[in-house]
Amino acid sequence: MTNKPVRVRFAPSPTGPLHIGGVRTALYNYLFAKQHGGKMILRIEDTDQTRFVPGAEQYIIDSLAWCGIQFDESVVNDGPFGPYRQSDRKSLYEQYSDELVASGNAYLAFDTAEELDALRKAAEQEKKTFIYNAETRKSLRNSLNMSKQEVIDRLKDNEPYVVRFLIPEASEVVMNDLIRGQISVRTETLDDKVLFKSDGMPTYHLANIVDDHLMEITHVIRGEEWLPSLPLHVLLYEAFSWEKPEFAHLPLLLKPDGNGKLSKRDGDRLGFPVFPMEWVDPKSGEKSSGYRESGYFADAFINMLALLGWNPGTDQEIFTIDELIAAFSLERVGKSGAKFDPEKTKWFNHQYLVQKSDVVLAEQFMPFLQEKGVEVNPSQVEKVVGLVKERVQFVKELWEESYFFFVAPSSYDEQVVKKRWKENSGAQLTDLAQVIQAVDPFESAAIDEAIKNHITANELSMGAVMNALRLLLVGAAKGPHLGDIMAIIGKEETLKRIENGIKILG
RNA sequence: GCUCCCAUCGUCUAGCCUGGUCAGGACGCCAGGUUUUCAUCCUGGUAACAGGGGUUCAAAUCCCCUUGGGAGUACCA
């Protein structure tokens, strides 16, 4: 490991929304950078102009901001190593491509895409894979097989060409991965990847190495899908005689059912979001749900993601972002893919919801109340939220557990009526209403005491009376302590509900 | 097909490097308890070292094979 200041980058391609696997990669980069007092860089890798999706770059920026992942240098937050969008760095790459050709590490190839396609198809017919390598490159149309003059003539004729990396023959590439340890591959199995495309843009492989070098990236933390191209990247660093960064390839996020990499489609198919924020495809108009819109807290979402593939080695599961920064380490990132569990994500959200103050929750609950046409003062909502927050996972579920604080029951749960409403219930509650009427001040403890005394004095059944009372006040067999409910809705409303209920149920 | 990576409860995982605790925790599920209801909460339970060979007094742990899974295999990233 070097002792240079840590610089890591998250380098997405703006070809669509960022899914949770990408968010996790960004998160691990962020945690690593923060822990080491280093810099976190966002670099947009848009070297493929054919895959440009409008809005994707902004989506990436916005959703990471929602997650609380901040960048020290990015397309919107310029720094000393910019620009941070590869299309804006276009003019930079050709010289490096040329340098590799000049040093004999790369060559020009004039094969057309159609020719190569045909070759691949033919190979496939024989159950083989066409590889542009030592075996085949000698019989293809490239500068290795041409005289200098022929190459010059073709260039003069503006014949399209690509630059391919010349994979060294018969040697072993030995690589180190911070998570997996040493990995080695024989160069015979590698192919001469295109570094520079005929459209004047570099491929990912070239741009990524050049930019990581120029931006002085010290640690490349990326998804495991990049592991197969690590040998190429290592060879590229060696061809340039550049110092390589450390590499860490993160295990993949797998779909909850069956196998395979988690993909866009899985989310709405299985009923949970795969994106941090809602995304509307600009072409099809198709909508994909997001964690933010589904009611997840950003900190709960991040906490859940952090534990998916990494663990602290202790029993702690709830972490603030600062605790994550302090505890994170690449050494404790697992090697195997993790199936994403939507249920546990909800549990995390519940944990965070309960921890939030009543003031904050009331504030977030207000819009839902307004939507229901309920008018209440904030302090009232705070009290209600405090009483019911343990019962829900999401703010939006608060209504279902607390509507009876705001509106009188319009109907009574049939099952409960059957079970709790007896012939004498009406008479008992009429008497009880008298007792309640007399309570002053109208506070939970005082109400409880009055009711208890009344029940004891008259030798009534606590369960029978209270359950019937709950039915009239709530309309169902649910809700917090009855004394608390009555105190909050007030004496007048309490009596009204009792009277009204007796009228209906008899 | 080929190359590379991976393999502990249904899921996330600890334990593996430095062999020797009934293989630990969490989510889920089930049961019991608390409670005037429901939920929370508390207690308990369910459930795993993929298989086979070695090495060793002793293997989840070290080695090999098999099987299974994943990724990559574009002038995409």
XYZ file of C-alpha atoms (C1' of nucleotides) in Angstrom:
583
model
C 0.000 0.000 0.000
C 1.153 3.470 -0.757
C 1.258 6.272 1.725
C -0.128 8.815 -0.674
C -3.321 10.594 0.354
C -6.262 8.306 -0.296
C -8.300 9.169 -3.375
C -11.140 6.957 -4.507
C -13.685 7.364 -7.224
C -17.154 6.256 -8.041
C -17.393 6.039 -11.801
C -20.871 5.292 -13.080
C -21.992 5.320 -16.649
C -25.021 7.567 -17.199
C -26.985 4.946 -19.088
C -29.906 4.845 -16.688
C -30.742 5.044 -13.022
C -28.279 3.846 -10.442
C -29.498 0.738 -8.668
C -28.800 -0.264 -5.100
C -25.730 -2.270 -6.088
C -24.233 0.890 -7.503
C -25.254 2.855 -4.439
C -23.496 0.320 -2.258
C -20.329 0.603 -4.334
C -20.483 4.376 -3.948
C -21.112 3.974 -0.225
C -18.117 1.699 0.347
C -15.926 4.100 -1.577
C -17.255 6.948 0.521
C -16.760 5.149 3.836
C -13.249 4.163 2.847
C -12.337 7.685 1.762
C -13.769 9.325 4.875
C -12.123 6.858 7.188
C -8.738 7.596 5.673
C -9.270 11.320 5.498
C -9.132 10.974 1.728
C -11.048 12.358 -1.205
C -14.122 10.947 -2.878
C -14.463 11.658 -6.577
C -17.430 11.238 -8.908
C -16.408 10.614 -12.472
C -18.984 10.217 -15.195
C -17.979 7.533 -17.667
C -19.836 8.430 -20.798
C -17.473 7.289 -23.511
C -20.282 5.469 -25.252
C -22.355 8.220 -26.766
C -24.830 5.726 -28.218
C -25.992 4.793 -24.740
C -26.565 8.267 -23.450
C -29.773 8.544 -21.439
C -31.054 12.032 -20.698
C -31.452 12.687 -17.017
C -29.379 9.729 -15.886
C -26.408 11.798 -14.783
C -28.610 14.139 -12.787
C -30.399 11.147 -11.306
C -27.101 9.699 -10.118
C -26.067 12.983 -8.543
C -29.443 13.548 -6.881
C -29.865 10.061 -5.538
C -26.396 9.927 -4.011
C -27.081 13.293 -2.452
C -30.273 11.902 -0.958
C -28.230 9.054 0.480
C -25.857 11.522 2.064
C -22.894 10.441 -0.024
C -20.932 13.569 -0.754
C -18.201 14.094 -3.286
C -15.103 16.196 -2.878
C -14.691 16.449 -6.624
C -17.336 15.896 -9.267
C -19.007 17.312 -12.337
C -20.909 19.762 -10.141
C -18.170 20.286 -7.629
C -15.046 20.967 -9.650
C -11.612 20.141 -8.364
C -7.973 20.239 -9.416
C -8.200 17.065 -11.521
C -11.133 17.968 -13.756
C -13.002 17.805 -15.898
C -14.851 14.904 -14.318
C -16.918 13.832 -17.281
C -15.065 11.661 -19.755
C -16.765 13.178 -22.770
C -15.287 16.490 -21.605
C -11.871 14.848 -21.452
C -12.088 13.463 -24.962
C -9.063 15.278 -26.355
C -6.899 13.792 -23.669
C -7.039 10.138 -24.497
C -5.663 9.904 -28.018
C -2.120 10.759 -27.020
C -2.097 7.851 -24.593
C -3.424 5.526 -27.230
C -0.687 6.780 -29.583
C 1.906 6.291 -26.893
C 0.983 2.648 -26.557
C 1.146 2.144 -30.319
C 4.531 3.830 -30.407
C 5.865 1.650 -27.615
C 4.657 -1.483 -29.348
C 2.019 -2.267 -26.737
C -0.864 -1.573 -29.060
C -1.613 -1.661 -32.753
C -4.070 -0.421 -35.323
C -6.828 -2.742 -36.488
C -8.869 -2.144 -39.624
C -11.278 -5.048 -39.282
C -14.851 -3.899 -39.556
C -17.469 -4.705 -36.963
C -19.227 -6.830 -39.599
C -16.123 -8.877 -40.297
C -15.604 -9.566 -36.626
C -19.246 -10.441 -36.143
C -18.999 -12.978 -38.922
C -15.904 -14.461 -37.340
C -17.637 -14.726 -33.982
C -20.653 -16.391 -35.494
C -18.516 -18.864 -37.396
C -16.624 -19.717 -34.219
C -19.858 -20.142 -32.373
C -21.005 -22.680 -34.960
C -18.016 -24.776 -34.033
C -18.797 -24.251 -30.340
C -15.766 -22.091 -29.958
C -15.239 -18.489 -29.030
C -13.510 -16.130 -31.366
C -10.743 -14.326 -29.582
C -8.666 -11.522 -31.037
C -5.358 -12.824 -29.728
C -1.965 -14.193 -30.605
C -3.578 -17.043 -32.460
C -5.857 -15.007 -34.687
C -4.333 -11.562 -34.914
C -1.796 -12.707 -37.498
C -4.526 -13.403 -39.996
C -6.564 -10.278 -39.432
C -6.432 -6.836 -40.937
C -4.182 -4.947 -38.593
C -0.960 -3.023 -38.561
C 0.912 -6.030 -37.234
C 0.455 -7.682 -40.611
C 1.010 -4.645 -42.798
C 3.925 -2.678 -44.029
C 4.374 0.793 -42.605
C 3.449 2.206 -45.994
C 0.207 0.272 -46.161
C -0.834 1.582 -42.788
C -0.010 5.141 -43.810
C -2.021 4.738 -47.006
C -5.053 3.470 -45.166
C -4.885 6.316 -42.712
C -4.574 8.738 -45.609
C -7.725 7.239 -47.117
C -9.501 7.864 -43.809
C -10.170 4.207 -43.365
C -11.766 3.648 -39.973
C -9.663 1.784 -37.456
C -9.442 0.965 -33.809
C -6.463 0.661 -31.530
C -6.088 -2.696 -29.846
C -3.920 -3.614 -26.914
C -1.275 -6.189 -27.730
C -1.561 -8.822 -25.040
C 1.895 -10.157 -24.154
C 2.436 -13.743 -25.206
C 2.562 -16.725 -22.894
C 3.009 -15.138 -19.541
C 1.232 -14.989 -16.271
C -0.487 -11.888 -14.969
C -0.424 -11.859 -11.199
C -2.832 -9.468 -9.549
C -3.746 -8.570 -6.046
C -7.232 -7.844 -4.827
C -7.774 -6.432 -1.357
C -10.789 -8.677 -0.859
C -9.821 -11.809 -2.736
C -6.073 -11.904 -2.392
C -3.824 -13.001 -5.195
C -5.306 -13.910 -8.554
C -3.388 -15.019 -11.590
C -4.303 -15.509 -15.218
C -2.432 -16.727 -18.268
C -2.211 -14.158 -21.031
C -3.195 -16.769 -23.641
C -6.739 -16.560 -22.346
C -6.925 -12.794 -22.781
C -7.873 -10.951 -25.915
C -6.581 -7.827 -27.574
C -9.194 -5.453 -26.295
C -10.059 -2.310 -28.170
C -8.627 0.736 -26.423
C -9.605 3.409 -28.843
C -12.720 3.306 -30.957
C -13.140 4.379 -34.552
C -15.437 7.179 -33.406
C -12.541 8.942 -31.746
C -13.497 7.967 -28.212
C -11.540 5.711 -25.906
C -13.169 2.584 -24.542
C -13.809 2.212 -20.857
C -10.594 0.282 -20.435
C -8.305 3.010 -21.676
C -10.227 5.942 -20.230
C -10.481 4.335 -16.840
C -6.756 3.673 -16.561
C -5.762 7.071 -17.903
C -8.178 8.920 -15.649
C -7.387 6.928 -12.550
C -3.735 7.666 -13.157
C -4.237 11.346 -13.900
C -6.641 11.789 -11.014
C -4.162 10.048 -8.714
C -6.655 7.443 -7.613
C -5.097 5.239 -4.941
C -7.821 2.610 -4.495
C -10.176 1.258 -7.100
C -13.227 -0.131 -5.325
C -15.746 -1.458 -7.816
C -18.156 -4.298 -8.509
C -17.075 -7.853 -9.089
C -18.284 -7.676 -12.679
C -14.998 -5.905 -13.364
C -12.814 -8.691 -12.078
C -12.449 -10.345 -15.491
C -10.966 -7.165 -16.932
C -8.519 -6.656 -14.099
C -5.678 -8.457 -15.957
C -6.092 -6.093 -18.879
C -6.029 -3.107 -16.572
C -2.953 -4.334 -14.766
C -1.213 -4.945 -18.081
C -2.179 -1.465 -19.171
C -0.588 0.109 -16.101
C 2.520 -1.906 -16.787
C 2.595 -0.860 -20.432
C 2.471 2.783 -19.354
C 4.957 2.118 -16.546
C 2.507 3.718 -14.162
C 2.079 2.838 -10.556
C -1.104 0.833 -10.099
C -3.734 1.639 -7.528
C -4.911 -0.998 -5.080
C -7.939 -2.941 -6.270
C -10.942 -4.197 -4.362
C -13.749 -6.008 -6.160
C -17.004 -6.032 -4.248
C -19.284 -9.071 -4.282
C -22.430 -8.701 -6.334
C -25.929 -8.073 -5.074
C -28.127 -10.978 -6.072
C -31.857 -11.111 -6.625
C -33.873 -12.252 -3.570
C -35.443 -15.181 -5.373
C -33.497 -17.599 -7.501
C -30.094 -16.593 -8.664
C -28.345 -13.976 -10.666
C -27.374 -10.393 -10.412
C -30.039 -8.069 -9.094
C -31.504 -6.221 -12.035
C -33.851 -3.362 -12.765
C -36.792 -5.628 -13.444
C -36.592 -7.547 -10.154
C -37.822 -4.701 -8.049
C -41.280 -4.115 -9.301
C -41.647 -7.795 -10.114
C -41.092 -8.705 -6.441
C -42.603 -5.620 -4.938
C -39.680 -3.650 -3.590
C -37.616 -0.814 -5.034
C -34.207 -1.419 -6.580
C -33.524 2.269 -7.049
C -32.807 4.896 -4.428
C -35.276 7.285 -6.012
C -38.106 6.900 -8.433
C -37.033 6.828 -12.054
C -39.099 7.527 -15.111
C -37.593 6.238 -18.306
C -37.428 9.189 -20.667
C -38.109 7.026 -23.712
C -40.810 4.625 -22.615
C -42.211 6.662 -19.769
C -41.997 3.523 -17.665
C -41.826 4.234 -13.962
C -39.620 2.391 -11.464
C -40.215 2.858 -7.782
C -37.616 4.271 -5.427
C -36.735 3.928 -1.770
C -37.264 7.595 -1.138
C -40.780 7.642 -2.554
C -41.642 4.355 -0.841
C -41.095 5.983 2.504
C -37.694 4.688 3.497
C -35.394 6.918 5.483
C -32.118 7.583 3.743
C -30.107 6.686 6.846
C -31.968 3.391 7.294
C -31.472 2.574 3.633
C -27.758 3.296 3.865
C -27.429 1.310 7.079
C -29.048 -1.686 5.428
C -26.847 -1.379 2.360
C -23.687 -1.112 4.422
C -24.387 -4.465 6.072
C -25.005 -6.165 2.747
C -21.593 -7.622 2.069
C -19.749 -6.046 4.971
C -20.010 -6.694 8.680
C -18.281 -5.151 11.667
C -17.458 -8.456 13.356
C -19.640 -7.477 16.305
C -23.355 -7.748 16.975
C -23.992 -4.111 16.237
C -26.455 -3.600 13.400
C -27.606 -0.035 13.763
C -24.970 2.437 12.695
C -24.914 6.157 12.168
C -22.962 7.210 9.127
C -20.097 8.327 11.373
C -20.067 4.967 13.093
C -19.948 3.306 9.692
C -17.033 5.462 8.662
C -15.194 4.506 11.822
C -15.976 0.798 11.650
C -15.704 0.069 7.932
C -12.885 -1.965 6.504
C -12.351 -3.686 3.193
C -10.889 -6.666 5.045
C -14.306 -7.378 6.470
C -16.082 -7.277 3.141
C -17.235 -10.777 2.219
C -16.297 -12.583 -0.961
C -19.610 -14.085 -1.931
C -22.638 -12.458 -3.472
C -25.422 -11.297 -1.187
C -29.086 -11.858 -1.845
C -30.954 -8.741 -1.111
C -33.638 -9.116 1.580
C -36.514 -6.625 1.355
C -37.937 -7.755 4.726
C -34.860 -6.825 6.652
C -34.814 -3.479 4.945
C -38.247 -2.791 6.422
C -36.982 -3.822 9.826
C -34.160 -1.313 9.525
C -36.650 1.365 8.623
C -38.698 0.539 11.707
C -35.637 0.806 13.917
C -34.884 4.238 12.542
C -38.479 5.365 12.714
C -38.730 4.487 16.409
C -35.490 6.334 17.094
C -36.706 9.524 15.453
C -38.129 12.185 17.707
C -41.890 12.689 17.852
C -41.412 16.214 16.578
C -39.655 15.064 13.441
C -42.128 12.257 12.804
C -45.109 14.535 13.373
C -43.669 16.927 10.831
C -43.385 14.126 8.289
C -46.830 12.814 9.137
C -48.526 16.197 8.648
C -48.840 15.971 4.861
C -50.629 12.631 5.194
C -53.078 14.163 7.636
C -53.692 17.071 5.336
C -54.363 14.648 2.537
C -57.035 13.057 4.700
C -58.537 16.449 5.322
C -57.730 16.394 9.009
C -56.957 19.633 10.758
C -54.918 19.357 13.928
C -52.261 21.235 15.741
C -48.698 19.889 15.664
C -48.424 19.236 19.394
C -51.480 16.995 19.184
C -49.858 15.063 16.316
C -46.628 14.734 18.270
C -48.460 13.076 21.145
C -50.272 10.703 18.799
C -47.113 9.791 16.924
C -45.349 9.076 20.198
C -48.070 6.605 21.117
C -48.177 4.670 17.862
C -44.765 4.886 16.246
C -43.633 1.526 17.619
C -46.337 -0.142 15.574
C -45.253 0.953 12.121
C -42.408 0.634 9.715
C -43.182 3.690 7.631
C -44.499 7.185 8.283
C -47.280 6.569 5.806
C -48.502 3.660 7.958
C -49.024 5.993 10.894
C -52.500 6.876 9.653
C -53.744 3.308 9.801
C -52.660 3.117 13.448
C -53.893 6.524 14.515
C -56.860 7.648 12.408
C -59.181 7.221 15.404
C -57.399 10.074 17.134
C -58.580 12.337 14.360
C -61.873 10.941 13.136
C -64.668 9.120 14.969
C -65.318 5.567 13.861
C -67.803 5.411 11.023
C -68.259 1.676 11.387
C -67.433 -1.068 13.858
C -65.373 -4.154 13.103
C -67.904 -6.985 12.853
C -65.689 -9.634 14.383
C -65.005 -7.414 17.355
C -68.670 -6.519 17.819
C -69.485 -10.200 17.902
C -66.820 -10.895 20.469
C -66.949 -7.803 22.682
C -70.435 -6.321 22.487
C -72.813 -8.127 24.862
C -76.465 -7.396 25.731
C -75.461 -5.503 28.856
C -72.638 -3.527 27.208
C -74.893 -0.629 26.317
C -76.101 -0.208 29.882
C -72.610 -0.605 31.315
C -71.181 2.033 29.050
C -74.005 4.423 29.685
C -73.072 4.238 33.373
C -69.402 4.542 32.531
C -70.076 7.693 30.507
C -71.333 9.298 33.705
C -68.048 8.450 35.377
C -66.004 9.801 32.508
C -68.096 12.922 32.460
C -67.010 13.629 36.023
C -63.252 13.287 35.462
C -61.430 16.562 35.853
C -58.795 17.349 34.830
C -59.278 15.059 31.850
C -55.920 13.294 31.905
C -54.956 9.729 31.153
C -54.068 8.675 34.702
C -57.122 10.350 36.222
C -59.417 8.739 33.669
C -57.853 5.338 34.338
C -58.331 5.688 38.043
C -61.946 6.791 37.796
C -62.798 3.916 35.480
C -60.962 1.409 37.637
C -62.763 2.567 40.763
C -66.096 2.402 39.024
C -65.435 -1.149 37.779
C -64.228 -2.351 41.150
C -67.093 -0.703 43.037
C -69.675 -2.251 40.744
C -67.909 -5.594 40.493
C -67.712 -5.395 36.729
C -65.269 -7.194 34.470
C -62.371 -4.975 33.475
C -61.910 -6.836 30.195
C -65.567 -6.700 29.225
C -65.971 -2.992 29.899
C -62.693 -1.839 28.446
C -62.979 -3.884 25.283
C -66.476 -2.616 24.659
C -65.319 0.918 25.332
C -62.442 0.485 22.930
C -64.854 -0.712 20.294
C -66.910 2.465 20.600
C -63.908 4.789 20.639
C -61.765 3.137 18.005
C -64.162 1.033 15.991
C -61.802 -1.922 16.196
C -59.713 -3.987 18.587
C -56.542 -2.018 18.212
C -54.741 1.052 19.337
C -52.750 2.267 22.314
C -53.826 2.598 25.944
C -57.438 3.791 26.171
C -56.765 6.418 28.802
C -54.253 8.008 26.463
C -56.703 7.945 23.586
C -59.462 9.574 25.626
C -57.178 12.220 27.024
C -56.044 13.182 23.552
C -59.403 13.236 21.821
C -60.926 15.015 24.819
C -63.889 14.528 27.069
C -66.473 15.877 24.688
C -65.417 13.674 21.795
C -65.111 10.652 24.078
C -68.654 11.010 25.337
C -69.945 11.676 21.851
C -68.392 8.459 20.576
C -69.808 6.454 23.462
C -73.256 7.855 22.993
C -73.174 7.413 19.272
C -71.863 3.882 19.535
C -74.529 2.776 21.955
C -77.123 4.231 19.639
C -75.841 2.131 16.757
C -74.947 -1.119 18.520
C -77.772 -1.049 21.035
C -17.765 -23.749 -24.415
C -13.633 -20.908 -22.349
C -11.483 -17.617 -18.312
C -11.949 -15.861 -13.491
C -14.532 -15.598 -8.769
C -17.476 -17.817 -4.928
C -19.768 -21.815 -1.419
C -22.024 -21.822 7.077
C -29.537 -21.725 9.123
C -34.947 -19.712 4.084
C -32.056 -14.645 4.040
C -27.798 -11.302 5.894
C -23.755 -13.157 8.410
C -19.761 -14.469 12.920
C -16.314 -18.306 13.336
C -11.666 -19.971 8.690
C -5.855 -16.624 8.115
C -3.303 -18.450 13.772
C -7.265 -26.458 13.310
C -9.657 -28.481 19.485
C -16.245 -23.806 22.454
C -23.700 -28.025 22.224
C -21.289 -23.750 15.137
C -22.834 -17.477 17.649
C -25.929 -13.047 16.262
C -29.786 -10.615 13.239
C -34.249 -10.765 9.809
C -38.291 -14.109 9.002
C -41.268 -17.943 11.039
C -43.448 -20.676 15.446
C -44.656 -20.920 20.768
C -45.100 -18.794 25.619
C -45.203 -14.360 28.823
C -46.597 -9.045 29.759
C -51.057 -6.100 28.286
C -58.212 -3.800 29.030
C -57.501 -4.735 22.537
C -53.939 -4.739 18.666
C -49.006 -3.865 18.114
C -44.513 -3.172 20.607
C -41.620 -5.601 24.178
C -39.480 -9.962 26.881
C -38.376 -15.303 26.923
C -37.896 -19.701 24.349
C -37.929 -22.556 19.822
C -37.127 -23.652 14.472
C -33.061 -23.981 11.171
C -26.747 -24.367 8.356
C -20.866 -25.997 7.785
C -22.906 -28.640 -0.608
C -20.645 -33.804 -1.463
C -16.297 -36.882 -1.528
C -11.316 -37.695 -0.617
C -6.984 -36.556 1.957
C -3.427 -34.083 6.084
C -4.033 -34.528 11.553
C -4.854 -37.370 17.886
C -8.548 -33.666 16.188
C -11.210 -30.240 10.168
C -16.637 -25.483 9.268
C -11.406 -24.070 9.645
C -5.546 -26.588 5.764
C -5.007 -29.338 0.638
C -7.289 -31.825 -3.738
C -11.462 -33.389 -6.653
C -16.642 -33.197 -7.726
C -21.032 -30.542 -7.665
C -23.566 -26.044 -7.447
C -23.867 -20.780 -8.129
C -22.105 -16.143 -10.164
C -19.465 -12.857 -13.389
C -16.987 -11.940 -17.871
C -16.454 -13.404 -22.811
C -18.671 -5.979 -27.732
C -15.526 -0.463 -31.593
C -20.937 -1.289 -23.492
C -19.678 0.352 -19.154
